[in-house]
Tab-separated table of C-alpha atoms in Angstrom:
chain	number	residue	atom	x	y	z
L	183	UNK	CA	0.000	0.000	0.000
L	184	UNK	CA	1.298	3.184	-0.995
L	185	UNK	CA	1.975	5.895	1.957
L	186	UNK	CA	0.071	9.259	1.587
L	187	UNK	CA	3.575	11.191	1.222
L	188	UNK	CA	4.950	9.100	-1.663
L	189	UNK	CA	1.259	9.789	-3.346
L	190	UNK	CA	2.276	13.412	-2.506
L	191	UNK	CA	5.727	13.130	-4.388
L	192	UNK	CA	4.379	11.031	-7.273
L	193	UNK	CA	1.728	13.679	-7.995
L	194	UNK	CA	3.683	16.588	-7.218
L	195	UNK	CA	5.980	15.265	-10.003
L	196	UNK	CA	3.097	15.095	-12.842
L	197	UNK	CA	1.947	18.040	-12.114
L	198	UNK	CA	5.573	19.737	-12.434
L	199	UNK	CA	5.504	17.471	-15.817
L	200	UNK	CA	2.253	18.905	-17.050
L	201	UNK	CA	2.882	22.404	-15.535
L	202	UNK	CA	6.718	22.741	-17.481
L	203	UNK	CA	7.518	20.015	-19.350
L	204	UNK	CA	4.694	19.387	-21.802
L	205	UNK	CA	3.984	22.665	-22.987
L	206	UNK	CA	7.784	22.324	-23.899
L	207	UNK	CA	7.611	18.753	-25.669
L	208	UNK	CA	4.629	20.111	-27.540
L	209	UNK	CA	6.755	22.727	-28.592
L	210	UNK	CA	9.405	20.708	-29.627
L	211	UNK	CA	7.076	18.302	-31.496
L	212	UNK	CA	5.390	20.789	-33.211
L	213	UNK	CA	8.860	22.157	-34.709
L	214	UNK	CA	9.835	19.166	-35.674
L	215	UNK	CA	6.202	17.724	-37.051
L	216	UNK	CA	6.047	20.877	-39.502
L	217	UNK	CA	7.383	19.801	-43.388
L	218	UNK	CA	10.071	21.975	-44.655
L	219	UNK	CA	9.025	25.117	-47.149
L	220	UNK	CA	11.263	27.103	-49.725
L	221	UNK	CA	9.812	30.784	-50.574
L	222	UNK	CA	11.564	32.986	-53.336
L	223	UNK	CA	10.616	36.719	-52.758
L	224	UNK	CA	11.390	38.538	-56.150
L	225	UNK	CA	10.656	42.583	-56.490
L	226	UNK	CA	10.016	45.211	-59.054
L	227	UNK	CA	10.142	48.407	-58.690
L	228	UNK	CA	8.560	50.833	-61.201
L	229	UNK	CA	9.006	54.301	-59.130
L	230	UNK	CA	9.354	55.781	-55.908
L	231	UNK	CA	7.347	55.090	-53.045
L	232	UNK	CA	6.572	56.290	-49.548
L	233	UNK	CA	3.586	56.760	-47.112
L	234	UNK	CA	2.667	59.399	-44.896
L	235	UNK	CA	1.405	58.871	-41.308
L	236	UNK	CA	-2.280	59.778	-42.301
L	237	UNK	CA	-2.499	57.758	-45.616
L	238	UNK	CA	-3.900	53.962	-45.785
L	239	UNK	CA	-3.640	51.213	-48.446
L	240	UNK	CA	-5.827	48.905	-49.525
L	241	UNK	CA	-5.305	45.499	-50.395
L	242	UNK	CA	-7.651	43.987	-53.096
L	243	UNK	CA	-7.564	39.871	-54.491
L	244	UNK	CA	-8.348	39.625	-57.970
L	245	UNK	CA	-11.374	37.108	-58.906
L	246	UNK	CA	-11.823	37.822	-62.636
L	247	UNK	CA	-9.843	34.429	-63.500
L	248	UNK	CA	-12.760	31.515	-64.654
L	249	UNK	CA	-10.355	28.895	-63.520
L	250	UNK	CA	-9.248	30.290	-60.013
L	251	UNK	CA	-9.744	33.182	-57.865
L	252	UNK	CA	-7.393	34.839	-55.195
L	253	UNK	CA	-8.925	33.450	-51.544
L	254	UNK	CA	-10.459	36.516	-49.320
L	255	UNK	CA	-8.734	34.825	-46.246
L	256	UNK	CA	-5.364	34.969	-48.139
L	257	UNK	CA	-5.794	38.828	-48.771
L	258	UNK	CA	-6.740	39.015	-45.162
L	259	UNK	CA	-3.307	37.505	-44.135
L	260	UNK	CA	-1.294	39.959	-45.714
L	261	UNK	CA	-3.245	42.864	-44.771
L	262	UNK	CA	-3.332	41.984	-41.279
L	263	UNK	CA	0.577	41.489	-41.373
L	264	UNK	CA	1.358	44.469	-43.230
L	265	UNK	CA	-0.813	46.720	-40.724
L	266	UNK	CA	1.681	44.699	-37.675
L	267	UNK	CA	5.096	45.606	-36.375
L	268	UNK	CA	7.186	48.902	-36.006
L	269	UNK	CA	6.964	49.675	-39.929
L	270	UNK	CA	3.356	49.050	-39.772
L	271	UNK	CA	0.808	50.706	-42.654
L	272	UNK	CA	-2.924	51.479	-42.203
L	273	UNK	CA	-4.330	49.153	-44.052
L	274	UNK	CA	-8.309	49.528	-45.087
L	275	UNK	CA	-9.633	45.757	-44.738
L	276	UNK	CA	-10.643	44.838	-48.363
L	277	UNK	CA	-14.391	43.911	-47.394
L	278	UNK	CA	-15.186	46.877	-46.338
L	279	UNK	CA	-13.562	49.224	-48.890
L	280	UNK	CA	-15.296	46.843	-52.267
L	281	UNK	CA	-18.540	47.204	-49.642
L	282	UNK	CA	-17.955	50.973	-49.269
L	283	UNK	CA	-17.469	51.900	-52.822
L	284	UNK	CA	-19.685	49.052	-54.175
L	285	UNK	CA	-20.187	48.237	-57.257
L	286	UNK	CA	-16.581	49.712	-58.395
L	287	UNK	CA	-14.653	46.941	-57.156
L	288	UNK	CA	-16.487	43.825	-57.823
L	289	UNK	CA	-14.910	41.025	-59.896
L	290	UNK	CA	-16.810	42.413	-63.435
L	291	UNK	CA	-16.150	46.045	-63.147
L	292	UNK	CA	-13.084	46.381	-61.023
L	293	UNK	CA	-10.220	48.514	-63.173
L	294	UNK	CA	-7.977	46.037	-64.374
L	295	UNK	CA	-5.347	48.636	-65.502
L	296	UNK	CA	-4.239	51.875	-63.980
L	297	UNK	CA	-5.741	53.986	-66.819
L	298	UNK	CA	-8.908	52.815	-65.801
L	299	UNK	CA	-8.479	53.543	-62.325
L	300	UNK	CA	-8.325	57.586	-63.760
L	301	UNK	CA	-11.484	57.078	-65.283
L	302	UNK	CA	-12.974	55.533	-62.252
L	303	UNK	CA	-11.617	58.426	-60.222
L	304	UNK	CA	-13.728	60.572	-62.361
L	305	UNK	CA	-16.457	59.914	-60.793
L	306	UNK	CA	-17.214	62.047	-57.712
L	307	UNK	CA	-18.477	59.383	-55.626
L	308	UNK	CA	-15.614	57.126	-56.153
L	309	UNK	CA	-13.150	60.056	-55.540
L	310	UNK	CA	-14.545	61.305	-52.625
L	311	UNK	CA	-14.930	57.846	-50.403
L	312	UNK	CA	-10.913	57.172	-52.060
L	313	UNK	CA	-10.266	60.220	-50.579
L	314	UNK	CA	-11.974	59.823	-47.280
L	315	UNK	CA	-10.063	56.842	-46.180
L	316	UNK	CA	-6.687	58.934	-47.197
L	317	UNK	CA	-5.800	55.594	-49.655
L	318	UNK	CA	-2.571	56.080	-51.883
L	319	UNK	CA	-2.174	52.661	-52.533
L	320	UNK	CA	-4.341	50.189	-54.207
L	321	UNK	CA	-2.383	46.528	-54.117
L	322	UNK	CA	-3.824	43.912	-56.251
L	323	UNK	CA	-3.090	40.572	-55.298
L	324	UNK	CA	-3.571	37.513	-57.834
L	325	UNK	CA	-2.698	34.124	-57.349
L	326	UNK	CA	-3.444	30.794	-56.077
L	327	UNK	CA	-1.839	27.860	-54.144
L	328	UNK	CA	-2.256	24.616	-56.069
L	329	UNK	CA	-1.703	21.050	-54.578
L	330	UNK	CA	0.111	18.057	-56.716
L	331	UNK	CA	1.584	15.000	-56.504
L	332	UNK	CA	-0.544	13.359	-54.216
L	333	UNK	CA	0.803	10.164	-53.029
L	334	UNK	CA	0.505	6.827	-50.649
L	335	UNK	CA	-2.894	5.973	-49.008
L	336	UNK	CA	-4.014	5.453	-45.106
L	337	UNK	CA	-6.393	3.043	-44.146
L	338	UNK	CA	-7.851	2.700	-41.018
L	339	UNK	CA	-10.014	0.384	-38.867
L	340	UNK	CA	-12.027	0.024	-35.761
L	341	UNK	CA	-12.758	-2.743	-33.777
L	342	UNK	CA	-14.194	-3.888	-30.056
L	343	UNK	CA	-10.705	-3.818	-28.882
L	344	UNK	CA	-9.785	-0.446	-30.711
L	345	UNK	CA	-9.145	1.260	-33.611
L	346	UNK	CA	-5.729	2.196	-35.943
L	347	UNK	CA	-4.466	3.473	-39.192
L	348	UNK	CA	-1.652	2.601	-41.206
L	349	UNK	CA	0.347	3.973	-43.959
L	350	UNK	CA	1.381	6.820	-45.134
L	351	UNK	CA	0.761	9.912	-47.596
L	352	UNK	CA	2.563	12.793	-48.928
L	353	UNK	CA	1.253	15.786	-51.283
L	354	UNK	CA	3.025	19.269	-52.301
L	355	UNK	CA	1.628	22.262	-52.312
L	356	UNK	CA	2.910	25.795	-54.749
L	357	UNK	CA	1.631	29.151	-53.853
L	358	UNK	CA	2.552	31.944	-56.353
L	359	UNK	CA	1.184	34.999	-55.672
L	360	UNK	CA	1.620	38.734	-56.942
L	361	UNK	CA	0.784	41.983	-55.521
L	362	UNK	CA	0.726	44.809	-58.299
L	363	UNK	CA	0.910	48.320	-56.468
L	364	UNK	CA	-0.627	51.070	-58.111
L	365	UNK	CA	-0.426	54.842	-56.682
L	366	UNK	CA	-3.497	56.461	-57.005
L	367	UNK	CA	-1.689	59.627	-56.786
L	368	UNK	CA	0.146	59.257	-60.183
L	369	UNK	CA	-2.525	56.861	-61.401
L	370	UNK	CA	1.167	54.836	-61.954
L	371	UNK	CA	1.864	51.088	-61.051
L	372	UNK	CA	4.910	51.066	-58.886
L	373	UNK	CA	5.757	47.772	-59.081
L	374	UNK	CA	4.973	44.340	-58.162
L	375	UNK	CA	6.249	41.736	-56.121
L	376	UNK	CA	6.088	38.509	-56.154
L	377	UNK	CA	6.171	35.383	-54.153
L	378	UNK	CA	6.768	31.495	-54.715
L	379	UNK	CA	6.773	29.078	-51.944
L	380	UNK	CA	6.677	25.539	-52.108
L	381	UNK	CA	7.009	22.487	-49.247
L	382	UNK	CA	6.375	18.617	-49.108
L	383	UNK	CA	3.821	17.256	-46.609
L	384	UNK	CA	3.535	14.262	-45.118
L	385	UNK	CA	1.365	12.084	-43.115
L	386	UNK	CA	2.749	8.756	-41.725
L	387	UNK	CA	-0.022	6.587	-39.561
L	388	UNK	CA	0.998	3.939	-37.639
L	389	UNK	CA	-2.076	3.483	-35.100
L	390	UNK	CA	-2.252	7.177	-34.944
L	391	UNK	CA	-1.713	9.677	-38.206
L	392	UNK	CA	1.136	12.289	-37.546
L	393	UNK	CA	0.414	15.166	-40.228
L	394	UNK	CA	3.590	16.933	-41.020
L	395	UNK	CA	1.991	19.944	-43.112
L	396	UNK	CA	4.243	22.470	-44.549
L	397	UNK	CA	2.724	25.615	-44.041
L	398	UNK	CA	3.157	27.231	-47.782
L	399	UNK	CA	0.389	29.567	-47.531
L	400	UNK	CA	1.242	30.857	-44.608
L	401	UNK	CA	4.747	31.238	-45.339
L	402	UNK	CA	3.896	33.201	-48.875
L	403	UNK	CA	1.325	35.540	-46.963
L	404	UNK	CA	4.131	36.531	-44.249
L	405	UNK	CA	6.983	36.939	-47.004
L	406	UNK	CA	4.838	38.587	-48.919
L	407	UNK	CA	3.580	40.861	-46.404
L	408	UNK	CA	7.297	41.560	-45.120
L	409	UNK	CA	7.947	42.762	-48.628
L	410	UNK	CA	5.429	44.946	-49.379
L	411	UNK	CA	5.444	46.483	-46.023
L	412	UNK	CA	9.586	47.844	-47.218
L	413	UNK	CA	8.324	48.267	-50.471
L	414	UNK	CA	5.493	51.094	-49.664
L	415	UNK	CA	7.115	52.400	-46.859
L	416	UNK	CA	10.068	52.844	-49.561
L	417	UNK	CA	13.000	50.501	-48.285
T	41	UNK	CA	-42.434	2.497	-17.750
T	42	UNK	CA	-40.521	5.540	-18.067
T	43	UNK	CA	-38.422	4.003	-20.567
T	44	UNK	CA	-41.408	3.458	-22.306
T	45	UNK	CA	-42.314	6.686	-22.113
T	46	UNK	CA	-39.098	8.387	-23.281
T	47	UNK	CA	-39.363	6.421	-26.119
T	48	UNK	CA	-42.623	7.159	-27.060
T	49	UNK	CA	-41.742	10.873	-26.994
T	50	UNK	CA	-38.794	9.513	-28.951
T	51	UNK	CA	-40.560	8.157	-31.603
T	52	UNK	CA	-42.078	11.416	-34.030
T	53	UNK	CA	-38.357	12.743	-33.259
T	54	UNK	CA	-37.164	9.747	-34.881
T	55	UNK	CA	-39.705	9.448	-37.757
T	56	UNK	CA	-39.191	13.158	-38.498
T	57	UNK	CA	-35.139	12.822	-38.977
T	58	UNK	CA	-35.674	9.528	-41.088
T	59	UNK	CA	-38.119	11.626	-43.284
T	60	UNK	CA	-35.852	14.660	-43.669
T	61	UNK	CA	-33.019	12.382	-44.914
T	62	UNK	CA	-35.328	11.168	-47.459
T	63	UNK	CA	-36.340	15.160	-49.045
T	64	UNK	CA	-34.619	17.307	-50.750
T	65	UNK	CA	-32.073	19.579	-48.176
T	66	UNK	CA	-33.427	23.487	-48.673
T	67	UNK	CA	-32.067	26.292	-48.545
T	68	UNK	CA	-33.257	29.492	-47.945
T	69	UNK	CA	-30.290	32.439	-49.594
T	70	UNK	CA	-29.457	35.293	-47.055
T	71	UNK	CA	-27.158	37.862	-48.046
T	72	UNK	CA	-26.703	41.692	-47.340
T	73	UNK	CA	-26.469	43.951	-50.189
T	74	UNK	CA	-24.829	47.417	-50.170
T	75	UNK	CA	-26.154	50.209	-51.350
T	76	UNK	CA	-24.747	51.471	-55.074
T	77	UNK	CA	-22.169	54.820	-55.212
T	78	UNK	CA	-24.260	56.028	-58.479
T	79	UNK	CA	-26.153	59.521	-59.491
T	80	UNK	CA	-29.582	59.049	-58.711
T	81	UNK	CA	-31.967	59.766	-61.650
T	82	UNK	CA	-34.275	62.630	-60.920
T	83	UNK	CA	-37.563	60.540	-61.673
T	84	UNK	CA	-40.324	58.501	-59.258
T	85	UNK	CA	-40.111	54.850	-60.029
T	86	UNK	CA	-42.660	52.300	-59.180
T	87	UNK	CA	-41.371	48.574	-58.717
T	88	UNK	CA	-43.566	45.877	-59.054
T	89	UNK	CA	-42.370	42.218	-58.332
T	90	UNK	CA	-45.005	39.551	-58.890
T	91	UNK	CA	-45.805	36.445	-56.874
T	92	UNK	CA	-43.415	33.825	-59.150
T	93	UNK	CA	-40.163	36.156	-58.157
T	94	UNK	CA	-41.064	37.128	-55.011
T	95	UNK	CA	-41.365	33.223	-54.287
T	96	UNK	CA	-38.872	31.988	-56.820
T	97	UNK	CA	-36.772	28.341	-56.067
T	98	UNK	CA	-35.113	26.187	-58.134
T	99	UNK	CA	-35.171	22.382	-57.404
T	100	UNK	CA	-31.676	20.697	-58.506
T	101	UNK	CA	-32.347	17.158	-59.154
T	102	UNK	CA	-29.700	13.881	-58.392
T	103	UNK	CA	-28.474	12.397	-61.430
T	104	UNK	CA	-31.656	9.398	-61.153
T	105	UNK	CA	-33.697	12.305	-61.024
T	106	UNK	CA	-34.693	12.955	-57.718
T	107	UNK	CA	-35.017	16.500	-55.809
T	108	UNK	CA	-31.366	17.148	-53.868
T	109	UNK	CA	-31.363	20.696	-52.960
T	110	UNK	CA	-34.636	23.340	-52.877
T	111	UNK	CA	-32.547	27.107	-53.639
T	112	UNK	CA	-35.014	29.573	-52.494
T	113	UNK	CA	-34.137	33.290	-53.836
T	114	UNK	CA	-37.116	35.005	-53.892
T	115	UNK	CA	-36.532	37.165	-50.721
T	116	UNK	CA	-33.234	37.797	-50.789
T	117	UNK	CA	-33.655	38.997	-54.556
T	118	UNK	CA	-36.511	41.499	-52.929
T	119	UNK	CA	-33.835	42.741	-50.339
T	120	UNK	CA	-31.351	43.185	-53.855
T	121	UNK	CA	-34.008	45.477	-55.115
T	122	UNK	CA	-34.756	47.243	-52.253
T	123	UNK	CA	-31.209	48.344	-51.779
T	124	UNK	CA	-30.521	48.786	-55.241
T	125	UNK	CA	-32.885	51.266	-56.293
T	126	UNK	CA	-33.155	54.087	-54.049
T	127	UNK	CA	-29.668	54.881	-55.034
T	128	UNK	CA	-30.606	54.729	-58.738
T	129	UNK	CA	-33.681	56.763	-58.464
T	130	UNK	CA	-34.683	59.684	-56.606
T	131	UNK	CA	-38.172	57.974	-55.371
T	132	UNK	CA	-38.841	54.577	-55.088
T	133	UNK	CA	-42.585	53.163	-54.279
T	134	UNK	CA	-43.201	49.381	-54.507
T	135	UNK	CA	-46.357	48.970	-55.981
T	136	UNK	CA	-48.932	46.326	-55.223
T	137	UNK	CA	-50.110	45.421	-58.957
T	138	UNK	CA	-49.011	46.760	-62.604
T	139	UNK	CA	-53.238	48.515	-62.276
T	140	UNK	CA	-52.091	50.926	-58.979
T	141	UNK	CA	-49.154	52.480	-61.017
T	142	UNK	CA	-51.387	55.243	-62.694
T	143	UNK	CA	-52.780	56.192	-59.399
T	144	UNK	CA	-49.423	56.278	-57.596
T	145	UNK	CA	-47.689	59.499	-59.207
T	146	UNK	CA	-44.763	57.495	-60.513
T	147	UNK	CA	-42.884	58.064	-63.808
T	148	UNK	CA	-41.771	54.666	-64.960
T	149	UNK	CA	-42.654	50.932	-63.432
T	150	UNK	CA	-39.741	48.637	-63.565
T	151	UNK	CA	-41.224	44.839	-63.110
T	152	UNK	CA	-37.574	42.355	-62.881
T	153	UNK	CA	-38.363	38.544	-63.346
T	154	UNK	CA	-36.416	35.675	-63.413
T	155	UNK	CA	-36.066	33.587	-66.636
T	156	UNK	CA	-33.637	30.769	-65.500
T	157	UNK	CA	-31.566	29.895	-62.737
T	158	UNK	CA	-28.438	27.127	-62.980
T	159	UNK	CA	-26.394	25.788	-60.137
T	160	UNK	CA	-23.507	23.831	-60.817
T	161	UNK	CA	-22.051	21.567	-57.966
T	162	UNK	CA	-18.447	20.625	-57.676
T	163	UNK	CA	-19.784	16.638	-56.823
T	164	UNK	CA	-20.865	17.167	-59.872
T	165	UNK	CA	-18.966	19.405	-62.363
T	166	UNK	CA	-15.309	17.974	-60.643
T	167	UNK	CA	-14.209	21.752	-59.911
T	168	UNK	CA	-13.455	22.970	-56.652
T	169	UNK	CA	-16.016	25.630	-57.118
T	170	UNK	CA	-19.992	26.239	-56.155
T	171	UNK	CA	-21.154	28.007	-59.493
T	172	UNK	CA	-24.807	29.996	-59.978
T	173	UNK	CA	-25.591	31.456	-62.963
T	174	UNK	CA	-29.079	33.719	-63.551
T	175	UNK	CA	-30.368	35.149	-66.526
T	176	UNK	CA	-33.115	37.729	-65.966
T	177	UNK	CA	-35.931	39.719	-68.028
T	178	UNK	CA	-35.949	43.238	-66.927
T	179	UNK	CA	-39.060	44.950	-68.005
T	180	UNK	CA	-39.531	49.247	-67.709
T	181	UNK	CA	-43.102	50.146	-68.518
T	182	UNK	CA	-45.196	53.665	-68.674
T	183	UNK	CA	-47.502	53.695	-65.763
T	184	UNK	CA	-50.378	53.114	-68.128
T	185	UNK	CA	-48.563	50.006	-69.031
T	186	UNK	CA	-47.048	51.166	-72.302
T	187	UNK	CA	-44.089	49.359	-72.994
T	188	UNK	CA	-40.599	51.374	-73.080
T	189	UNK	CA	-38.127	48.803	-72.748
T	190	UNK	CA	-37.111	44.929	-72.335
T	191	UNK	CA	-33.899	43.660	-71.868
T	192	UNK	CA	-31.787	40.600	-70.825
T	193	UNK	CA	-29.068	40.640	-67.570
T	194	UNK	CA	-27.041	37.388	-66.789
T	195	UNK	CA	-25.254	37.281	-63.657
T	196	UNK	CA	-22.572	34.955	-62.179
T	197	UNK	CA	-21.681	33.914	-58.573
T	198	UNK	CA	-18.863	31.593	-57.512
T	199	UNK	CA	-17.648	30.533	-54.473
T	200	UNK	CA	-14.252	28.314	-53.758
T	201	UNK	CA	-14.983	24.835	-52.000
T	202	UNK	CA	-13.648	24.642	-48.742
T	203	UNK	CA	-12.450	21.916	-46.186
T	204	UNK	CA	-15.220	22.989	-43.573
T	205	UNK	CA	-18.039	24.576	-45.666
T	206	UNK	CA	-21.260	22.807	-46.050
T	207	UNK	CA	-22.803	22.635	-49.343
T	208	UNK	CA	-25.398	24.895	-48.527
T	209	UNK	CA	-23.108	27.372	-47.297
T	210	UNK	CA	-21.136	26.960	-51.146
T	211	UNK	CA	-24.390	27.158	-52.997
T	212	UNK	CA	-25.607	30.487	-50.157
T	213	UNK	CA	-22.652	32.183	-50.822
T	214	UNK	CA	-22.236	31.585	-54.646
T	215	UNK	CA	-26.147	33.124	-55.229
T	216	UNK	CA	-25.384	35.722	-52.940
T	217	UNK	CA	-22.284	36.339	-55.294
T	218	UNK	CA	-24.386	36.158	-58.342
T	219	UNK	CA	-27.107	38.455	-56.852
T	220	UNK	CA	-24.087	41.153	-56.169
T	221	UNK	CA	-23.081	40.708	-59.620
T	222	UNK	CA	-26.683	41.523	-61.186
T	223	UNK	CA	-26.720	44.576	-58.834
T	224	UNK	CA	-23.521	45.965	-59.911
T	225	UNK	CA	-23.933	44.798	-63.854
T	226	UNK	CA	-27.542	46.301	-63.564
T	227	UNK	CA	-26.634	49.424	-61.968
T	228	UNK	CA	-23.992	50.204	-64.287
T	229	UNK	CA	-25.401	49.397	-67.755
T	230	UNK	CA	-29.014	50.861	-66.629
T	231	UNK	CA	-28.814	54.072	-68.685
T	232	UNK	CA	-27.203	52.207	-71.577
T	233	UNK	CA	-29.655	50.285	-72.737
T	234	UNK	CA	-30.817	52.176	-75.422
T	235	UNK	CA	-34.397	52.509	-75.145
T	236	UNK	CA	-33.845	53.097	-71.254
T	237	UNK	CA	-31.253	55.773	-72.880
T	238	UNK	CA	-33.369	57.453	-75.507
T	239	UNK	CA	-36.534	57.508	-72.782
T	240	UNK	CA	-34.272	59.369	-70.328
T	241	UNK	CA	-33.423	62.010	-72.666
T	242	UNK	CA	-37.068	62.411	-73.300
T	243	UNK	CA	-37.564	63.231	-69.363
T	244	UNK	CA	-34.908	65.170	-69.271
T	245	UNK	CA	-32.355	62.761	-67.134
T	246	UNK	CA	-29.965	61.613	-70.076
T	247	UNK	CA	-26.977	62.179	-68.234
């Protein structure tokens, strides 16, 4: 029979273990149970840039593509990242703005080229809710993340006594996206920049499935956003 | 006894779920729909929607022909309207029947109807995509029921498949998408259809 101060030790040891330990292994496991990712980050610059305290951008996903369209929550990424950090940039969340100056912006009649952003400026309304949120960027992101090369298979079973899975799989996944930034100042595109990333994932089962996911999307939103950030701040 | 009871008050709960997963899954579109940055025209319009678009679904059938999913549009293309055109017109009244619009001071009575409605599934069409396509008749009348003009709009919604979306969520979101794309395609190309173009000029509103 086990005395009450050894049942004292014994669980005063788990819940040291819980309490500093497994937040650590967790750690550990997760860094080592995320697939490996390559992003290239390439830039061109047009013209000069810079933004002033007051001013805002606006990033916008383009969706006039029949085959693909740029994902809302991707746009969202950036934007949120851009408008982070101690270079951060107002950033007008793109819902709202298409909303706001609807139906400028929506995927039949949003300017594809930067003359047609000077006609669109012509009219008042458009000009004067442009001008109200102090935008002098518009960045139009296009692009997609495509998944290939799906292999293996995972099968699993469940029984009275339990349940299991076994094998494995492995995909890839390729984002390549663009953000074109016009300045609706000069009614100029700046320049674009442009972002590849690609990674391997994996998902071996043996009783349990371990996912190893490379994070490509997330990786291409926070290059991405790193980028444009020095680019319109003009770094 | 209890037991017996409990499973008696079971029962219709149990009858009703096995009879829902025999019919057709419904769904009823809800969207919001902002308001159009456009000149007004300086003219009254009346806006009459009859009973088949005010109630308008579209059954899409299995493959072996039976009903799969009941799209119901009707309202949500009412709340479309509604938002559209007080920001295309100076007045708006909705009228009751095509015989009130000479008694209710309006210049022009715009009647919309729907002429065909297509979903395409991605179960179906293998894309990773909810698709809805609409094609309209959009009718402008005098108020004594003259006609001025007719004219076809086609709109388009899509909506990405996604890991955690139902597919009434992909096929709510792709009408509301087509709906938003009828309001802005509508708004736009309004004064240049060219009988709605030659009777503004005649009322003074051409540009």
């Amino acid at each position: 029979m086990m005395s009450a101060s050894l049942a004292r030790i014994i669980t005063t040891k788990t819940d040291l273990f819980r309490q500093c330990c497994l937040p650590l292994l967790l750690l550990v496991l997760s860094l080592f149970l995320s697939a490996c990712t390559t992003t290239t980050v390439d830039e061109f610059r047009q013209g000069e840039t810079g933004i002033e305290a007051h001013q805002s951008i606006v990033i916008l996903g383009r969706r006039q593509g029949s085959t693909y369209e740029t994902r809302e929550e991707f746009v969202t990424c950036v934007g949120e990242r851009v408008a982070r950090g101690t270079e951060a940039i107002r950033v007008i969340p793109e819902k709202e703005f298409i909303d706001s100056l609807f139906p400028w912006f929506e995927p039949r009649t949003a300017p594809l080229r930067t003359s047609d952003l000077q006609v669109l400026m012509e009219e008042p309304l458009v000009a004067q809710k442009i001008t109200e949120y102090g935008i002098r960027y518009i960045v139009w992101v296009d692009g997609q993340t495509e998944t290939s090369n799906r292999m293996g298979s995972i099968s699993c079973a469940v029984g009275p006594g339990g349940g299991g899975c076994f094998g494995f799989g492995s995909w890839e996944d390729d984002s390549n996206f663009d953000a074109r930034v016009w300045d609706v100042s000069s009614f100029a595109s700046v320049g674009t920049i442009s972002t590849d990333s690609t990674g391997q994932s994996y998902v071996p089962a043996v009783v349990v499935p371990i996912p190893l996911i490379a994070r490509v999307e997330a990786n291409a939103c926070s290059s991405l956003a790193a980028q444009l950030q020095q680019f319109v701040n003009g770094g | 006894m209890s037991v017996l009871n409990s499973l008696k008050k079971l029962g219709p709960l149990c009858v009703a779920l096995l009879l829902s997963a025999c019919g057709a899954n419904s769904v009823v579109v809800e969207g919001s729909y902002p308001s159009p940055n456009v000149r007004p025209i300086p003219l009254t319009l009346g806006v009459f929607f009859d009973a088949d678009l005010q109630n308008f679904s579209y059954t899409e059938y299995t493959e072996t022909g039976k009903e799969e999913y009941v799209v119901a549009s009707g309202q949500t293309h009412m709340q479309l309207f509604n938002s559209v055109l007080p920001s295309m017109f100076a007045n708006v009244v909705v009228l009751d029947s095509l015989e009130a619009a000479p008694g209710a001071q309006v210049d022009v009575v715009f009647a919309p109807s729907i002429e065909e409605f297509q979903l395409a599934l991605p179960q179906k069409t293998r894309l990773d995509a909810y698709e809805v396509w609409v094609k309209y008749n959009m009718r402008l009348l005098a108020p004594d029921g003259a006609y001025i003009a007719d004219w076809v709009v086609t709109s388009y919604g899509k909506t990405p498949t996604e890991s955690l979306r139902s597919v009434e969520a992909g096929i709510n979101d792709a009408t509301v998408g087509a709906l938003r794309d009828l309001a802005s395609n509508f708004t736009l190309t309004f004064r240049s259809v060219p009988e709605v173009s030659e009777w503004l000029e005649t009322k003074g509103a051409g540009n």
